Coordinates of C-alpha atoms in Angstrom, one line a residue:
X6 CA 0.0 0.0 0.0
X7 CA 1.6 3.0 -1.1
X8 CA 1.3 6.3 1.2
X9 CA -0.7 8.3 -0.7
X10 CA -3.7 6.0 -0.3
X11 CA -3.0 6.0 3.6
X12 CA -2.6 9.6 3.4
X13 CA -5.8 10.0 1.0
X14 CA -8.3 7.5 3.5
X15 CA -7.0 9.8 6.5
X16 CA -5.2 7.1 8.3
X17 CA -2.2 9.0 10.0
X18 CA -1.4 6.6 13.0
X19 CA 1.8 5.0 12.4
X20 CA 0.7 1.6 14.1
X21 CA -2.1 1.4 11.9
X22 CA -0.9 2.7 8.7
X23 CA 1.4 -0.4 9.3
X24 CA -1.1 -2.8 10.1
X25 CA -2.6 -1.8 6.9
X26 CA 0.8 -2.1 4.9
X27 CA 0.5 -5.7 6.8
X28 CA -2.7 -6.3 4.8
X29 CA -2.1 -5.2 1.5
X30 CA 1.4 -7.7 1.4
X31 CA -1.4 -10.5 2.5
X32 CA -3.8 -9.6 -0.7
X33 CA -0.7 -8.9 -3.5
X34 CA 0.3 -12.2 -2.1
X35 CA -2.8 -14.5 -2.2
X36 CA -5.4 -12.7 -4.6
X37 CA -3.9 -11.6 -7.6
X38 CA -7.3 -11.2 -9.8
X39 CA -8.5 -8.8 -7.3
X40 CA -5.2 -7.4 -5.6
X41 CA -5.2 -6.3 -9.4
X42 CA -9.3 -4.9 -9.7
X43 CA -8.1 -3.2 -6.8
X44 CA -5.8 -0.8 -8.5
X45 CA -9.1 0.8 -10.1
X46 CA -11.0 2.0 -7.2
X47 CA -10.2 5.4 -6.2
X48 CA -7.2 5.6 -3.7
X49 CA -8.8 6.6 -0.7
X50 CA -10.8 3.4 -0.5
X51 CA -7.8 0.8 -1.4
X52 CA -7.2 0.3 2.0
X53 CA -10.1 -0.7 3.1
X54 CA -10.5 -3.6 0.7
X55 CA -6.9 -5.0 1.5
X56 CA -8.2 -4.8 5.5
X57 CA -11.0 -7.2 4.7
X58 CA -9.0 -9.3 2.4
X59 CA -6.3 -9.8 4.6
X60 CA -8.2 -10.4 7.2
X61 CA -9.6 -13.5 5.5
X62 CA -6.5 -14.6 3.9
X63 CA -5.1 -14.4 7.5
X64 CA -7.7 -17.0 9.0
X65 CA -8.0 -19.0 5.8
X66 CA -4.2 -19.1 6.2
X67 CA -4.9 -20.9 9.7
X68 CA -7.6 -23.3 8.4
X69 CA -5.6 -24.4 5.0
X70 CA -1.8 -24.2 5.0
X71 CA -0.4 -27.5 3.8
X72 CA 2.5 -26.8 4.3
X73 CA 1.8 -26.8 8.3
X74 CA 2.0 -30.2 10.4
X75 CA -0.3 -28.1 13.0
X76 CA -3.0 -30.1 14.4
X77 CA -6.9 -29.4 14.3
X78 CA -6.7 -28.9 17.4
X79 CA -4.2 -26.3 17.4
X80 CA -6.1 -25.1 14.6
X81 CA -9.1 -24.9 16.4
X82 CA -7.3 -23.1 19.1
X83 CA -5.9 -20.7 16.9
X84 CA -8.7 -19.4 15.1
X85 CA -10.5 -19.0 18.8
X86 CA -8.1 -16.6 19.5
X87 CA -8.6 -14.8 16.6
X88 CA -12.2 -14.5 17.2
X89 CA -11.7 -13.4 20.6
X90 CA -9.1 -11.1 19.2
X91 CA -11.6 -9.7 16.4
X92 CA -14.5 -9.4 19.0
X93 CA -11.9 -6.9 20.9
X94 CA -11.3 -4.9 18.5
X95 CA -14.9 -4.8 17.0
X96 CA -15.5 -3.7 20.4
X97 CA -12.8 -0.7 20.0
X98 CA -10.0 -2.8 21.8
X99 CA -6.5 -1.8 20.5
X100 CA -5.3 -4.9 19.3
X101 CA -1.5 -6.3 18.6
X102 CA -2.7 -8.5 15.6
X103 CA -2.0 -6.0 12.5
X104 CA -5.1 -7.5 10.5
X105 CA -7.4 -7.1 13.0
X106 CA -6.4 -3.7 13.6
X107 CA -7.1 -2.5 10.4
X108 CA -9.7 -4.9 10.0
X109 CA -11.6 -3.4 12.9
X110 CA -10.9 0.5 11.7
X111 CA -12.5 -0.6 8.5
X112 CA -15.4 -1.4 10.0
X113 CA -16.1 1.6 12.2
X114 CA -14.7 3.6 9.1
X115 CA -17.1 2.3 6.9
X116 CA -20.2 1.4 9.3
X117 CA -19.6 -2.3 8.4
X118 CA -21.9 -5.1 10.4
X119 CA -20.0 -7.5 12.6
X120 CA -22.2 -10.5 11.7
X121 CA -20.8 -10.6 8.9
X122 CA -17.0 -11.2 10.4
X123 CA -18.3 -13.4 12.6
X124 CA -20.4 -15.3 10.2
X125 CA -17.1 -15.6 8.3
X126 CA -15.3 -16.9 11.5
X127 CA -18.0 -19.6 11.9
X128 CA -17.7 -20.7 8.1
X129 CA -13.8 -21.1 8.8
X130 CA -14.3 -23.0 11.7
X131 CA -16.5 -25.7 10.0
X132 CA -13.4 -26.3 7.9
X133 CA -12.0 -27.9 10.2
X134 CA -14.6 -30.7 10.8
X135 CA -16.6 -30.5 7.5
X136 CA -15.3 -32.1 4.5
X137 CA -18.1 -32.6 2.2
X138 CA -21.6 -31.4 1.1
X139 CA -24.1 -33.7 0.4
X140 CA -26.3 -31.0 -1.7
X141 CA -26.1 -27.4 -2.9
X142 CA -28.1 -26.3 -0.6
X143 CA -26.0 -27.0 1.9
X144 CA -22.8 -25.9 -0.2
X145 CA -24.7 -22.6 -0.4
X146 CA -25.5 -22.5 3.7
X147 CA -21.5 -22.8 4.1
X148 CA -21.0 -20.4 1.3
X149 CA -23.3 -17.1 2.9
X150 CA -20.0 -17.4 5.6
X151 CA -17.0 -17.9 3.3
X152 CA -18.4 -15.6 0.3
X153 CA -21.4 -13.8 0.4
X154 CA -20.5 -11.8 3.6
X155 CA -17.2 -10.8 1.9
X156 CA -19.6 -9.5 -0.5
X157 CA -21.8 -7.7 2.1
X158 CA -18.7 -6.4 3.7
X159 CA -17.4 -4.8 0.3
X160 CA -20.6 -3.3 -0.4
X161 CA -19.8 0.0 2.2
X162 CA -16.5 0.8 0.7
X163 CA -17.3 0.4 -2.7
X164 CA -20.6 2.3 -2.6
X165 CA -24.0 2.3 -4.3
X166 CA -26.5 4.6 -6.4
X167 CA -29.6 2.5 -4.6
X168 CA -29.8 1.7 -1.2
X169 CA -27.4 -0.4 0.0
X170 CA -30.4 -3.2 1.2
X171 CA -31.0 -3.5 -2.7
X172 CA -27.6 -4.0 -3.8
X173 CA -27.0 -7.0 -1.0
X174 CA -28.5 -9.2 -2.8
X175 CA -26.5 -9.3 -6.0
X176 CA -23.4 -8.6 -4.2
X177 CA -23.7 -11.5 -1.8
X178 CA -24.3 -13.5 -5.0
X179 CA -20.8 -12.1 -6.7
X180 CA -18.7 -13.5 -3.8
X181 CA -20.6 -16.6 -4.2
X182 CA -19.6 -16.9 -8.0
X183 CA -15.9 -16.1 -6.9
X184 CA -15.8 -18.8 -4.4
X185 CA -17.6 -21.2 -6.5
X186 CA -15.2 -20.4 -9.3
X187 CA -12.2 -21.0 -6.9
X188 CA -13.7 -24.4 -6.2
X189 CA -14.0 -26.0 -9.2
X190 CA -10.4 -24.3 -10.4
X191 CA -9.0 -25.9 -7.0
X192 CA -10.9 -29.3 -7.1
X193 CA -7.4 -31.1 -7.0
X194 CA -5.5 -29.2 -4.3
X195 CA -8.9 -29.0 -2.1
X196 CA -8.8 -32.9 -2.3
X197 CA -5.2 -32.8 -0.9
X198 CA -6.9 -31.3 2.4
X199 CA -9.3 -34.1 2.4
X200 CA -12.1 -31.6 1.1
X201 CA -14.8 -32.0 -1.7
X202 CA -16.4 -28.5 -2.1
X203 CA -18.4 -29.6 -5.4
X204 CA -21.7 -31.4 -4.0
X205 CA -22.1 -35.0 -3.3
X206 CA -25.6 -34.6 -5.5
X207 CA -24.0 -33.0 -8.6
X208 CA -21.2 -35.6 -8.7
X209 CA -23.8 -38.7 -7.9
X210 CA -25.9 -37.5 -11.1
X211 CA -22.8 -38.3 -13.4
X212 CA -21.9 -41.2 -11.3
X213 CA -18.6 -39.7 -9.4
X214 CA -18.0 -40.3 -5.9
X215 CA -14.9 -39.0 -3.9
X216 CA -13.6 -42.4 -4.5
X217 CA -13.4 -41.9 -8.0
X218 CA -12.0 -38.3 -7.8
X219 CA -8.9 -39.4 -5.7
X220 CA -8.2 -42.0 -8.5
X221 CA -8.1 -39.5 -11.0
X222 CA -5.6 -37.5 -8.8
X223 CA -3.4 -40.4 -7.9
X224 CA -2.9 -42.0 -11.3
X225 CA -3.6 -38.9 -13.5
X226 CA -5.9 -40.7 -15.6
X227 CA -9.2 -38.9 -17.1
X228 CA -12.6 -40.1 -17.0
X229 CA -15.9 -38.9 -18.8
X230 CA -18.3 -39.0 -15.7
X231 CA -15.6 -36.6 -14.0
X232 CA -15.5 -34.4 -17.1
X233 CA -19.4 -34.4 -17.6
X234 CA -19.6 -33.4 -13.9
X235 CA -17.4 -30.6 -13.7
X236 CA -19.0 -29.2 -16.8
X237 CA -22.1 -29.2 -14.8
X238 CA -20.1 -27.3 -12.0
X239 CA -19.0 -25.0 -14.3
X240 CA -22.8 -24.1 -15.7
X241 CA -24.0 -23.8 -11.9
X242 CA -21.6 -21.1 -11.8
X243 CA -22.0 -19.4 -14.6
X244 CA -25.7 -19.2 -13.5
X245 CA -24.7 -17.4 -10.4
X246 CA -22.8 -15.0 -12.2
X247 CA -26.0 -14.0 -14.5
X248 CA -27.6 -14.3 -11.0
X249 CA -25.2 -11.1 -9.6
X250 CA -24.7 -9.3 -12.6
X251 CA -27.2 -6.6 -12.5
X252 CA -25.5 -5.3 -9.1
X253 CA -22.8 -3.9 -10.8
X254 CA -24.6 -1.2 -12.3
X255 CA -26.1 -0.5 -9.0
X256 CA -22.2 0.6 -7.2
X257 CA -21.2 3.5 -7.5
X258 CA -19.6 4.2 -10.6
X259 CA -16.0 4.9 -9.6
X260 CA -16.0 1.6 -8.1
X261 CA -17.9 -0.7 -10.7
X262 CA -14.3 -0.4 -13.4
X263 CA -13.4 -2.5 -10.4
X264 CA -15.5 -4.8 -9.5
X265 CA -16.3 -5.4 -13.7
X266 CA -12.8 -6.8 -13.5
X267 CA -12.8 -8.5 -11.2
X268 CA -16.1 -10.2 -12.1
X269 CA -14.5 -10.5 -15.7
X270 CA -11.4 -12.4 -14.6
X271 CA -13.0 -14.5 -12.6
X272 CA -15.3 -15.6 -15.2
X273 CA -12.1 -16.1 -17.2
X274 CA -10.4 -18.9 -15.2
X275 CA -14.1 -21.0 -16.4
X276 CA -12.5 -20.4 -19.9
X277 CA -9.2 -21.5 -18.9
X278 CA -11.1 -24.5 -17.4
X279 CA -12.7 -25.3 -20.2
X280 CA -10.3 -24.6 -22.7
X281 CA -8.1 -27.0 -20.7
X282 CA -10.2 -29.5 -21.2
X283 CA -11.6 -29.7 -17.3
X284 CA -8.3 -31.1 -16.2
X285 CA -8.4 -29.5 -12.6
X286 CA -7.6 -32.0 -11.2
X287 CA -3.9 -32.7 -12.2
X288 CA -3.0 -28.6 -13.0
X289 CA -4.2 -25.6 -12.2
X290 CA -6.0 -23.2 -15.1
X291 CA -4.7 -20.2 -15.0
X292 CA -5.5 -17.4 -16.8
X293 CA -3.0 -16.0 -20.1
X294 CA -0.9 -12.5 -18.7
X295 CA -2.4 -10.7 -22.2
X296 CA -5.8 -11.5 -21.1
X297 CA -5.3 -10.1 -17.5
X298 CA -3.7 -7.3 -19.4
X299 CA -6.1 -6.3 -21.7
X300 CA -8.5 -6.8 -19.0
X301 CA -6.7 -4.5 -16.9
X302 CA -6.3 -2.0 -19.5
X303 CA -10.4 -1.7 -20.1
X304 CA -10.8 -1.6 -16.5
X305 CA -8.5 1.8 -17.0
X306 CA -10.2 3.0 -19.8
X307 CA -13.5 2.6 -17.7
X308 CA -12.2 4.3 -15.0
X309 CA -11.2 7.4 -16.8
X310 CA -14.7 7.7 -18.3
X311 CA -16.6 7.3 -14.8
X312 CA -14.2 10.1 -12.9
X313 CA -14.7 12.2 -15.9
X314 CA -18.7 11.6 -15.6
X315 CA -18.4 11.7 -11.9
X316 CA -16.4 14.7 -11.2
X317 CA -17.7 16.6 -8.0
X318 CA -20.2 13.5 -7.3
X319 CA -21.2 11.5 -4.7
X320 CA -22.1 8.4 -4.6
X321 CA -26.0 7.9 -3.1
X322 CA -24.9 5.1 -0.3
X323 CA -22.1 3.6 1.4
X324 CA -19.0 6.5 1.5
X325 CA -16.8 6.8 4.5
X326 CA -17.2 10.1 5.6
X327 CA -15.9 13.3 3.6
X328 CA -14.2 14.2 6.7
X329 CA -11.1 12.1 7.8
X330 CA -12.2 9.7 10.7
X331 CA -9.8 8.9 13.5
X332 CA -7.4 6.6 12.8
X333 CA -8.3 4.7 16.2
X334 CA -11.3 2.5 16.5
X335 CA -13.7 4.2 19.0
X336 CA -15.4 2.4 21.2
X337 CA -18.4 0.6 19.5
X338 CA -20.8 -1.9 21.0
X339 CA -19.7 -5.7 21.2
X340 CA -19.4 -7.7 17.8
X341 CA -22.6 -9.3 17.1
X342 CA -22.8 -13.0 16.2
X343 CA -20.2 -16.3 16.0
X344 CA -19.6 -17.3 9.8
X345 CA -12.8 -16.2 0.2
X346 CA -12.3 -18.1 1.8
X347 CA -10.8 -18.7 -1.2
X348 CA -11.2 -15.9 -2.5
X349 CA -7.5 -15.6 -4.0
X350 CA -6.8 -16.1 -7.5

């Protein structure tokens, strides 16, 4: 995070201008697509969005890193004091843990609900124990912790032109169609942590069990019924998508170059999926630098239109204050609740 966009959001506290520095590190490292969307939202709200990413990269950190011969247990134990250390500083606690520092002065900042932190908590928790879903139903009940809230959460800093109750909808829906995107991209690596995130009905209907998967990842052999199911993963996705497309023309438009690349990006790694021929399960599909590129460079073109249409504007909903907020947490009341991850590309 470069000190210009500290010095445009008003944050002047040392301590916290690092903890935000902290974050941003955490999102260049684990979310490219949208460390990258980022770029295009006007400076004084970059921070915030590398808060609540970094925040979640922190605890899905806890939850997934394979590279760790730490226990569940430990686990466990770590992400309970992380939730007590988030419900602190929700409260206005000055906390020693850089992401939930800045975490917790994007939330007062921005007038951000804590059931939706700890709604994410609780979703990262169940990781630990749950490692299949029988249906999509209850994919999606998981799903409204690890996705849709980051949504909800975004939905402040970014702004809208309707209220912000209308927009929830569609946006909780766009961090669903990240996540699911992630899942089917990651079916492989997910199966190394002894997880299936694709559901146990959608696989059954093309006759795949997780049997059947973790053959195909041991001997690196293809099969149809695998193929013909994560096709019909893909096309669930790509109906969520349609599903959460109409909110982007509800944010305010100095945000939506943003989130438009974002949500075109994403929807790229399907194509790389596909064009790869649905082999997720032996390599990852990435998608080609010129595509990010020109991507990138429409989001720019996009930008320069809206700030040019926008100049002296407002958006309707959702700004932090015009005038600089402290850059401590005040007190607030007690967090309220106990639920990407994934979200990096």
């Amino acid at each position: 995070m470069t000190d210009r966009e500290l010095d445009a959001a008003g944050i002047t506290d040392p301590g916290l201008r690092a903890a935000y520095h902290h974050c941003r590190r955490l999102n260049a490292r684990h979310g490219r697509t949208y460390f990258l969307a980022t770029r295009l939202l006007p400076v004084e709200r970059r921070p915030a969005v590398h808060a609540l990413y970094g925040f979640a990269r922190w605890a899905d950190d806890i939850v997934d890193d394979l590279d760790s011969p730490t226990t569940t247990g430990r686990r466990a134990a770590a992400l309970d004091a992380l939730q007590a250390c988030l419900e602190g500083g929700l409260a206005g606690e000055r906390s020693d843990e850089p992401v939930v520092r800045a975490l917790a002065d994007t939330a007062a900042r921005y007038d951000i609900q804590h059931s939706h932190f700890t709604d994410f908590m609780a979703s990262m928790r169940s990781d630990l124990v749950v490692t299949d879903y029988p249906t999509y139903e209850d994919l999606r009940a998981y799903m409204h912790g690890s996705a849709a809230v980051i949504g909800l959460q975004m939905l402040p800093v970014l702004g809208t032109v309707v209220p912000r109750a209308e927009a929830a909808p569609q946006a909780a829906a766009l961090g669903v169609a990240f996540q699911l995107t992630n899942f089917l991209r990651d079916v492989g690596e997910d199966l190394d942590r002894g997880r299936v995130y694709l559901p146990a009905d959608l696989l059954a209907a093309h006759g795949v069990d997780r049997e059947l998967l973790a053959w195909s990842r041991l001997t690196g052999l293809r099969d149809r019924r695998i193929t013909a199911a994560l096709q019909n993963a893909a096309e669930l996705t790509r109906a969520v998508y349609r599903e959460a497309a109409p909110g982007l023309a509800q944010l305010d438009p100095l945000a939506r170059p943003c989130i438009r690349t974002a949500f075109v990006l994403y929807g790229a790694i399907l194509d790389a999926v596909r064009a790869d021929g649905y082999q997720v399960l032996h390599r990852r599909a990435v998608v080609s630098r010129r595509r990010r590129a020109v991507v990138a460079a429409d989001g720019l073109v996009r930008l320069a239109v809206a700030r040019t249409r926008s100049a002296g504007a407002r958006p309707h909903h959702g700004r932090a204050p015009a005038s600089p907020p402290p850059t401590e947490v005040p007190r607030t009341s007690p967090a309220r609740g106990g639920q990407v991850r994934k979200e990096a590309v």
